[in-house]
Coordinates of C-alpha atoms in Angstrom, one line a residue:
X1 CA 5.2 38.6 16.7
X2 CA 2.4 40.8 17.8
X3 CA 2.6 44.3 16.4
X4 CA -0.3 47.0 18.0
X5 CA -1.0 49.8 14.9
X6 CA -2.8 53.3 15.7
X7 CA -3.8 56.5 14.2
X8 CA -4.8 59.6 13.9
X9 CA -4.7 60.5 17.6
X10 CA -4.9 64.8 17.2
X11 CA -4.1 65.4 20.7
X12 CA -5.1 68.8 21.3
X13 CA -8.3 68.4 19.2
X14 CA -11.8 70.9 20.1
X15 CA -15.0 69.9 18.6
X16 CA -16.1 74.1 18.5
X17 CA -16.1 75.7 22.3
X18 CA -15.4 71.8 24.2
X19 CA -11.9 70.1 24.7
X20 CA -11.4 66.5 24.3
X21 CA -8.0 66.7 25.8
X22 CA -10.0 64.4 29.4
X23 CA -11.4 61.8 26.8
X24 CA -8.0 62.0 25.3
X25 CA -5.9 61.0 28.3
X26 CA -8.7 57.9 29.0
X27 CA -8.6 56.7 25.7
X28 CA -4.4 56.9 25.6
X29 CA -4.7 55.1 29.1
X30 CA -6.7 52.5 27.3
X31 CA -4.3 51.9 24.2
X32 CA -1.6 51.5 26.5
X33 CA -3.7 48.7 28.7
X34 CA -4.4 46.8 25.1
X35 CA -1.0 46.9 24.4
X36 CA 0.1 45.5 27.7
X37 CA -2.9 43.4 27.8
X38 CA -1.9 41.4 24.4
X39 CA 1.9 41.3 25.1
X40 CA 2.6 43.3 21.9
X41 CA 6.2 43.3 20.5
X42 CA 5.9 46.5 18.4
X43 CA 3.7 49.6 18.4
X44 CA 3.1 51.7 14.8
X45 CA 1.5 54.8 15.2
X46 CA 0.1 56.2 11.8
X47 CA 0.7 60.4 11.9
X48 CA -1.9 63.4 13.0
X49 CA -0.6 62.9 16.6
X50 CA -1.4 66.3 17.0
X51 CA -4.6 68.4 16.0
X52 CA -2.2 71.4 14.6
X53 CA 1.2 72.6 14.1
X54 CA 2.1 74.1 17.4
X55 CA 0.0 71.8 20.2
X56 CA -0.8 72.9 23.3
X57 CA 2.0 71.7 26.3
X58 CA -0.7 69.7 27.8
X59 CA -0.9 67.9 24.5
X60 CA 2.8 67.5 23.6
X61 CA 2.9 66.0 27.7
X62 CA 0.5 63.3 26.9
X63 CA 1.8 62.8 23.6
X64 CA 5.2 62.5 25.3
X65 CA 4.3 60.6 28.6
X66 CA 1.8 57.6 26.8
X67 CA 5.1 57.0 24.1
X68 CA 7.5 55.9 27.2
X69 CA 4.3 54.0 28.7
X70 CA 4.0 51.9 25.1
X71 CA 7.7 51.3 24.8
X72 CA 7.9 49.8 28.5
X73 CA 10.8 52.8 29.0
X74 CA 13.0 51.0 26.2
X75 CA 11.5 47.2 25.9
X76 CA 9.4 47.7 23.1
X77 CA 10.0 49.6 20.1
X78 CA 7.2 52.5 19.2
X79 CA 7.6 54.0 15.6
X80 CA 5.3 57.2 14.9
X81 CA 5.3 59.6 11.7
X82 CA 3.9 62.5 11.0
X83 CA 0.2 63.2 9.6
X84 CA -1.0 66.1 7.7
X85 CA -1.7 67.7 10.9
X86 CA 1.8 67.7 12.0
X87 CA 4.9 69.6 12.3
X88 CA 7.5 67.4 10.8
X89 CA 10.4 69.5 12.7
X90 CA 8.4 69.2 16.2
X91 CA 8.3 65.3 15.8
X92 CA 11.7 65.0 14.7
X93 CA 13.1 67.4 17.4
X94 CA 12.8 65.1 20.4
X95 CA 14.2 61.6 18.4
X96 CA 17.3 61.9 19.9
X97 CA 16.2 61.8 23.7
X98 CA 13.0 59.5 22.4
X99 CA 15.7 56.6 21.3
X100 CA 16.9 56.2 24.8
X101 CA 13.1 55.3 25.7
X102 CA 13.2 52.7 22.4
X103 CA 11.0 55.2 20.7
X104 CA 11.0 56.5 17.1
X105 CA 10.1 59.6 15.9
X106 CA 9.8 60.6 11.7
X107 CA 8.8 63.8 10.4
X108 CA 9.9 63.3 6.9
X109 CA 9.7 61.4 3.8
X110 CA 12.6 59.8 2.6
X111 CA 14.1 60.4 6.3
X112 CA 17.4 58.0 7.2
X113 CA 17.0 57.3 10.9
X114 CA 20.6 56.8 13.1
X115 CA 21.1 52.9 13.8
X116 CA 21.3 52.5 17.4
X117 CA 20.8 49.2 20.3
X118 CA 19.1 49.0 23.4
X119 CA 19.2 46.3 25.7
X120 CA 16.2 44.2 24.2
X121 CA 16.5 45.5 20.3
X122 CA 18.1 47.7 17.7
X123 CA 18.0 48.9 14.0
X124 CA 20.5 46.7 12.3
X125 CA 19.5 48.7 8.8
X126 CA 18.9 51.9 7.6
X127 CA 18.1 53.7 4.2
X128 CA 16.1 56.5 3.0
X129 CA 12.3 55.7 4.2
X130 CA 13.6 52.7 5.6
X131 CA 14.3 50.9 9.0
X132 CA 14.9 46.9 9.9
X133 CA 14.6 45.8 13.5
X134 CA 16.2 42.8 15.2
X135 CA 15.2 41.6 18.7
X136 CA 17.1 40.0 21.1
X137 CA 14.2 37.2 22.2
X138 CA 13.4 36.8 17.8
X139 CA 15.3 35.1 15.5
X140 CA 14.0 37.0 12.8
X141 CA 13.6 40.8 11.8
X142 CA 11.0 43.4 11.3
X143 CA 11.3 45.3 8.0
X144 CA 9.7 48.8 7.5
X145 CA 9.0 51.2 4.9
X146 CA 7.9 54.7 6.2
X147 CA 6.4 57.4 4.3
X148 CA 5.2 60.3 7.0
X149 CA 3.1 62.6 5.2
X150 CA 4.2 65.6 2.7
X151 CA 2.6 68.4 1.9
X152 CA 3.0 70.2 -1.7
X153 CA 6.2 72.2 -1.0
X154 CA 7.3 68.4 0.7
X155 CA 5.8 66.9 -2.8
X156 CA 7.7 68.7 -5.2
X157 CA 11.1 68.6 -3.4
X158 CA 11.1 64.5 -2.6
X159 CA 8.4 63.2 -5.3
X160 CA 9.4 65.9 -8.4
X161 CA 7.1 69.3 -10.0
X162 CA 4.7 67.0 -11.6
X163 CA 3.4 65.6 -8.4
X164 CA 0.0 65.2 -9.9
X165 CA 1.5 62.4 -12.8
X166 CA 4.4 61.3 -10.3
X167 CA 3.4 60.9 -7.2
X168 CA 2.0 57.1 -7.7
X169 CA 5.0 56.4 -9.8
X170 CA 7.3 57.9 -8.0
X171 CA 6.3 56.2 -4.4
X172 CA 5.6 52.8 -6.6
X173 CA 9.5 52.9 -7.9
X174 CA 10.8 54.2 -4.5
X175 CA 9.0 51.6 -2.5
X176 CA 9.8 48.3 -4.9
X177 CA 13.3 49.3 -5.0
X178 CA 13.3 49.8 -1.3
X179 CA 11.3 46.5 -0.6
X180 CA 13.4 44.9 -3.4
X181 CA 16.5 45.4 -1.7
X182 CA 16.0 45.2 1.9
X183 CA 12.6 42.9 2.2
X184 CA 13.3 39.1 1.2
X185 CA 11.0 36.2 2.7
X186 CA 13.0 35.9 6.1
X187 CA 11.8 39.0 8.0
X188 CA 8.2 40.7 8.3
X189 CA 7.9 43.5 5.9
X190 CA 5.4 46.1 6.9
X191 CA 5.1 49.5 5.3
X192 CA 3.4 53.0 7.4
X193 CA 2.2 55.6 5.8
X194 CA -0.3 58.7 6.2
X195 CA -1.0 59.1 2.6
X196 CA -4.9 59.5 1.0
X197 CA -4.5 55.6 -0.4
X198 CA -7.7 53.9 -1.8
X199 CA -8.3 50.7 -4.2
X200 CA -8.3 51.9 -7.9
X201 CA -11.5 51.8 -8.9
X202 CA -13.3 51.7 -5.8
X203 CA -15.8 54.0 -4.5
X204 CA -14.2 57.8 -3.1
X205 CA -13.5 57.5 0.2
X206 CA -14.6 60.3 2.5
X207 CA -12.6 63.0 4.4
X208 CA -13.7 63.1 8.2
X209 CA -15.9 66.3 8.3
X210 CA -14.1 69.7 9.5
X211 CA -10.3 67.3 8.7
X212 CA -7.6 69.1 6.6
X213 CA -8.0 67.9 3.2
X214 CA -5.6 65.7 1.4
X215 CA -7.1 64.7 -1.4
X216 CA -8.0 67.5 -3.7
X217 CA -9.4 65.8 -6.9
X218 CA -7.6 62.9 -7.7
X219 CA -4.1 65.1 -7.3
X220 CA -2.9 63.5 -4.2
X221 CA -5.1 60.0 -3.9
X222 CA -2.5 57.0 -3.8
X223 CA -3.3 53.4 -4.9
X224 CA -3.6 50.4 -2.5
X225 CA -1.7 48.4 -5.8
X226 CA 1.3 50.4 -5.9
X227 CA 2.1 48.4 -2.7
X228 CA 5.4 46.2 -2.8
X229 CA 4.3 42.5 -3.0
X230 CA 6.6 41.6 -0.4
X231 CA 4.5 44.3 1.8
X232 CA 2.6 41.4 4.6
X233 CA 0.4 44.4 6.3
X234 CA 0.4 48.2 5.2
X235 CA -0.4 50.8 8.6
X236 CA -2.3 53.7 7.4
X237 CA -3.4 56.9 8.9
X238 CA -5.5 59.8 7.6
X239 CA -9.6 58.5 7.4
X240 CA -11.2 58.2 11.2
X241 CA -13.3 55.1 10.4
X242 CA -11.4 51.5 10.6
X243 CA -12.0 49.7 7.1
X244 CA -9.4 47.5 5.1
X245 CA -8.9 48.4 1.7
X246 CA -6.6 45.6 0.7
X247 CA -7.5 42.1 1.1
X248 CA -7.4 39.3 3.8
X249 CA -3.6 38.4 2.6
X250 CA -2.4 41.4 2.2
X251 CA -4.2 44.0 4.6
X252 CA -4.1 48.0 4.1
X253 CA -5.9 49.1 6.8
X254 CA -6.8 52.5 8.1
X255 CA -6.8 52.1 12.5
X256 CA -9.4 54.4 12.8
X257 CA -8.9 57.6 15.3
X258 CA -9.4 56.8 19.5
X259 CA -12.2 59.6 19.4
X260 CA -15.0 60.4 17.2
X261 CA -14.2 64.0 16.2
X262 CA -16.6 65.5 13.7
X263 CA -20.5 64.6 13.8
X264 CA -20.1 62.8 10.2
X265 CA -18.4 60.7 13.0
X266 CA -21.4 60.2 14.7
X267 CA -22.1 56.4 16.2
X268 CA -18.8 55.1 14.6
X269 CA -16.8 52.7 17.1
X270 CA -13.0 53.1 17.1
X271 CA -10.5 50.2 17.5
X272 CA -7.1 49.5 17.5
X273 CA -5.5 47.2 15.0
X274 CA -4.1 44.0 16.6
X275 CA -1.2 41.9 13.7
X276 CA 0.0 38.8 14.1
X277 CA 2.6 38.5 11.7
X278 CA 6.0 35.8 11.1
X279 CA 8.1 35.8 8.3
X280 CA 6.7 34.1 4.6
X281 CA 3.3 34.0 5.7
X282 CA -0.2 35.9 5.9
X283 CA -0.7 38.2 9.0
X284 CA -3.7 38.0 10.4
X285 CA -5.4 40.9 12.3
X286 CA -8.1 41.8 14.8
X287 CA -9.5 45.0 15.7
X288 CA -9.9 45.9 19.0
X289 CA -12.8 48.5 19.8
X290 CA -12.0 51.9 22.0
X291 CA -14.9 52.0 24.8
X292 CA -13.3 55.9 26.2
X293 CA -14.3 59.0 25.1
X294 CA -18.2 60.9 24.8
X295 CA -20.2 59.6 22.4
X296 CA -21.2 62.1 19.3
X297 CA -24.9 61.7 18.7
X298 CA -27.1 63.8 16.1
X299 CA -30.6 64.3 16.8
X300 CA -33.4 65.9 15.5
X301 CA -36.9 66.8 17.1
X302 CA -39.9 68.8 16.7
X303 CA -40.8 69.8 20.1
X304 CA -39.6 71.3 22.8
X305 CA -40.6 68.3 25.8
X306 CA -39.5 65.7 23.8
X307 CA -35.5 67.8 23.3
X308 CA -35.2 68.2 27.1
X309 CA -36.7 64.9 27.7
X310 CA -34.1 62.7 25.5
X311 CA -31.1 65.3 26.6
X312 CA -31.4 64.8 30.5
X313 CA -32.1 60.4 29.6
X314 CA -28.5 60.9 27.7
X315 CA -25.8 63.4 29.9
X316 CA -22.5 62.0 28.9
X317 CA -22.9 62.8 25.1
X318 CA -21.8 65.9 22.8
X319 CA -25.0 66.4 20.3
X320 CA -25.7 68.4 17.3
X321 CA -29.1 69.3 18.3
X322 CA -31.8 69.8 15.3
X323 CA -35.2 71.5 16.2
X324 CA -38.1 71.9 13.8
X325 CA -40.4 74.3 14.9
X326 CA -43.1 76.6 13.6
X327 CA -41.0 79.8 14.7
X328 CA -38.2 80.6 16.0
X329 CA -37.2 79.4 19.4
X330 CA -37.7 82.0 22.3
X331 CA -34.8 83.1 24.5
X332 CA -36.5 81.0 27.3
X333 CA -37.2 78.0 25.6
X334 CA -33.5 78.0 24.2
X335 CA -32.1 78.4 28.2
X336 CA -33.8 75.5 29.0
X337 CA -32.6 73.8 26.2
X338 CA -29.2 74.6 27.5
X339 CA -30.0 74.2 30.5
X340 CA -31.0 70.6 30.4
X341 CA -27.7 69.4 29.2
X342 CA -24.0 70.5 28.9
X343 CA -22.7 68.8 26.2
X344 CA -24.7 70.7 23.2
X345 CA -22.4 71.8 20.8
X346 CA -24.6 72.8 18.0
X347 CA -28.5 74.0 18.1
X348 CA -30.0 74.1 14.7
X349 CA -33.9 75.7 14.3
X350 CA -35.2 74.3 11.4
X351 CA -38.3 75.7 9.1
X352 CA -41.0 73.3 9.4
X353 CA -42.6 75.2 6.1
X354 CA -41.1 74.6 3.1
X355 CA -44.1 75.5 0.6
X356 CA -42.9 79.2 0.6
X357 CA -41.8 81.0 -2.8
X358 CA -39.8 84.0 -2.8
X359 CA -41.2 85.5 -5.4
X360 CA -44.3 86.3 -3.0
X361 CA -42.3 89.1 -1.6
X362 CA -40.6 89.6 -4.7
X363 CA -42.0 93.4 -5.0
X364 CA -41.1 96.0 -2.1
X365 CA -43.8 98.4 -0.6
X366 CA -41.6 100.8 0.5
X367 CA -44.3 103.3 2.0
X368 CA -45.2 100.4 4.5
X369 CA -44.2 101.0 8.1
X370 CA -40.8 99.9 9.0
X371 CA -42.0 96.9 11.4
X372 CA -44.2 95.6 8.3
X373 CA -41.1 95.8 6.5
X374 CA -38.8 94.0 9.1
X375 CA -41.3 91.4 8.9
X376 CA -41.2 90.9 5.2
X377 CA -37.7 91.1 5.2
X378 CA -37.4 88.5 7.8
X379 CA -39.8 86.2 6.3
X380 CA -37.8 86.0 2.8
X381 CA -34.7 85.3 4.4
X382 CA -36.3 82.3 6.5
X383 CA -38.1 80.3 4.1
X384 CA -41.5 81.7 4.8
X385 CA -40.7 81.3 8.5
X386 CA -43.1 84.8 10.5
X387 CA -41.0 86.3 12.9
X388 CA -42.2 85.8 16.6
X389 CA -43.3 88.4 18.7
X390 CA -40.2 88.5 20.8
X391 CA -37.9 89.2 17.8
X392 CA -40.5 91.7 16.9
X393 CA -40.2 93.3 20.3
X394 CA -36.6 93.5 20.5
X395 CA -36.4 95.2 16.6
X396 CA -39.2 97.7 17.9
X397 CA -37.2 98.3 20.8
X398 CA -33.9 99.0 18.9
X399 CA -36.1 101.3 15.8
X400 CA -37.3 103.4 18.9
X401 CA -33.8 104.0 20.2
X402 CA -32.7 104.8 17.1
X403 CA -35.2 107.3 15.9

């Protein structure tokens, strides 16, 4: 059996003043040609479907219209929870309507989804945080344990007030006894979950840059060898860069998001994950990179030629921009800055001087004349940095008006 697992999709998502919602529709287009391209059986998507609580309708449509493409309108089974970034009641609202189309939505931990059977599969079993597929054209089924996100009020109410002690004992009891019961050697066992997980003892993993934290300290950080032992591959979502945290064997992967979405992002490749699983054995998995979207690039110069030069060599790009410079930029160098590309998201002046001590200016001549002032003021507050004659202009301008 071929199963296809995704992540961490945040339809909806800006990066500052620029939608991604055009990259976003390529990039879905493109999951759903992988899919149809490797003649998967099963599609698991990994929460933050959304950016935010309440998406935007031109989200919730593409969210809505690339499900029904992935299940083939009821042929293939598509199973998504809900991320950190998501409203557990929006994705569980539609699940009703979304069965028809073979599709599966969970919002909530420990949630007990209806049986039901479509022409070409159906849930045989169901319990708590717990579903088992049979297909018609398999003679074996497809077990799997699904723990959507929870946030602390979620926490407390499924996991216990303690959450801090519990939570890894609490999902590690909840999980065996789930996987005991339901997950013997004659049926895949997977388990999805968007849940900060990580490999006790291993180095922190990261938080995408500008992404609502999960982890705060060591409170909410889950680990990889709490997992069942009868678990063949573990779908995670949550961090934006595809790495395996569990082993060749036994794989605990994180899919990666389709898009870059922060500049800590910057030059990553995204994939999709691609298991090939059968019951008793070791999956094995390939990752398949995402070729759609802008790429995020962070660059830094010290001149003014060489910026305009490298931004009109690279237009189909989003750039945090970082100029040294001796002063500040002028309004006209900035405009043709601008002007050169369209994708500039950030422009950062940097000071080239960094020999300067405060405690030059440490001592205030009041009786100097207010421009002398300005300047001194400027200069302390900007490394050193003079102000340039324009600035000066413009603050002469607005002391005269207001004298």
């Amino acid at each position: 059996m071929k199963i296809l697992h995704t992540a961490d999709w945040h339809l909806g998502k800006r990066l500052d003043r620029f939608s991604r919602l055009e990259e976003q529709v390529l990039v879905m287009n493109e999951i759903v040609q992988i899919a149809d391209e490797q003649k998967v059986d099963l599609v698991l998507i990994a929460g933050d479907l959304f950016d935010n609580f309440n998406p935007s309708v031109e989200a919730t449509e593409l969210f809505y219209k690339t499900l029904k493409r992935l299940s083939l309108n009821g042929k293939r089974p598509v199973i998504a929870i809900s991320g950190n970034h998501d409203s557990p009641s929006l994705i569980d609202a539609p699940d009703p309507l979304a069965r028809e189309c073979g599709i599966i939505l969970i919002g909530h931990p420990k949630a007990t989804i209806n049986p039901f059977e479509l022409e070409h599969f159906k849930i045989s079993k169901s319990a708590e945080g717990f579903i088992e597929l049979e297909f018609k054209n398999q003679h074996f089924p497809v077990r799997i344990l699904h723990t959507p996100y929870a946030n602390e009020v979620r926490l407390k109410e499924y996991f216990g007030e303690n959450k801090e002690e519990e939570l890894n004992r609490v999902l590690a009891e909840s999980w065996k006894k789930t996987s005991d019961e339901f997950c013997n050697e004659n049926g895949i066992n997977l388990l999805m979950t968007h849940l900060y997980m990580n490999k006790k003892g291993a180095p922190i993993l990261e938080e995408p840059e500008g992404e609502k934290p999960i982890k705060i300290g060591n409170a909410d950080l889950v680990f990889s060898d709490i997992i069942p032992h009868q678990i063949q591959y573990t779908a995670l979502g949550h961090l934006h860069g595809f790495q395996n945290i569990g082993t060749d064997e036994k794989p605990v992967v994180y899919s990666s998001s389709p898009l870059c979405y922060s500049f800590s992002e910057a030059g990553q490749t995204k994939y999709v994950s691609i298991i090939e699983a059968e019951p008793n054995k070791n999956v094995s998995f390939e990752k398949i990179a995402l070729q759609k979207g802008k790429k995020l690039v962070r660059k830094t110069f010290d001149s003014i030629e060489n910026t305009i030069e490298w931004l009109k060599e690279n237009p189909n790009t989003l750039v945090e921009l970082t100029l040294e410079s001796e002063t500040f930029l002028k309004a006209e160098e900035r405009k043709l800055i601008y002007q050169s590309h369209n994708g500039i998201v950030h422009l950062i002046p940097k000071v080239k001087n960094q020999d300067f001590n405060e405690s030059q200016l440490s001592e205030i001549n009041l009786s100097q004349d207010i421009q002398t002032l300005f300047s001194n003021y400027f200069k302390s507050k900007n490394g050193g940095q003079e102000a340039n004659e324009e600035l000066l202009n413009l603050f002469n301008e607005i002391a005269s008006n207001n004298s």
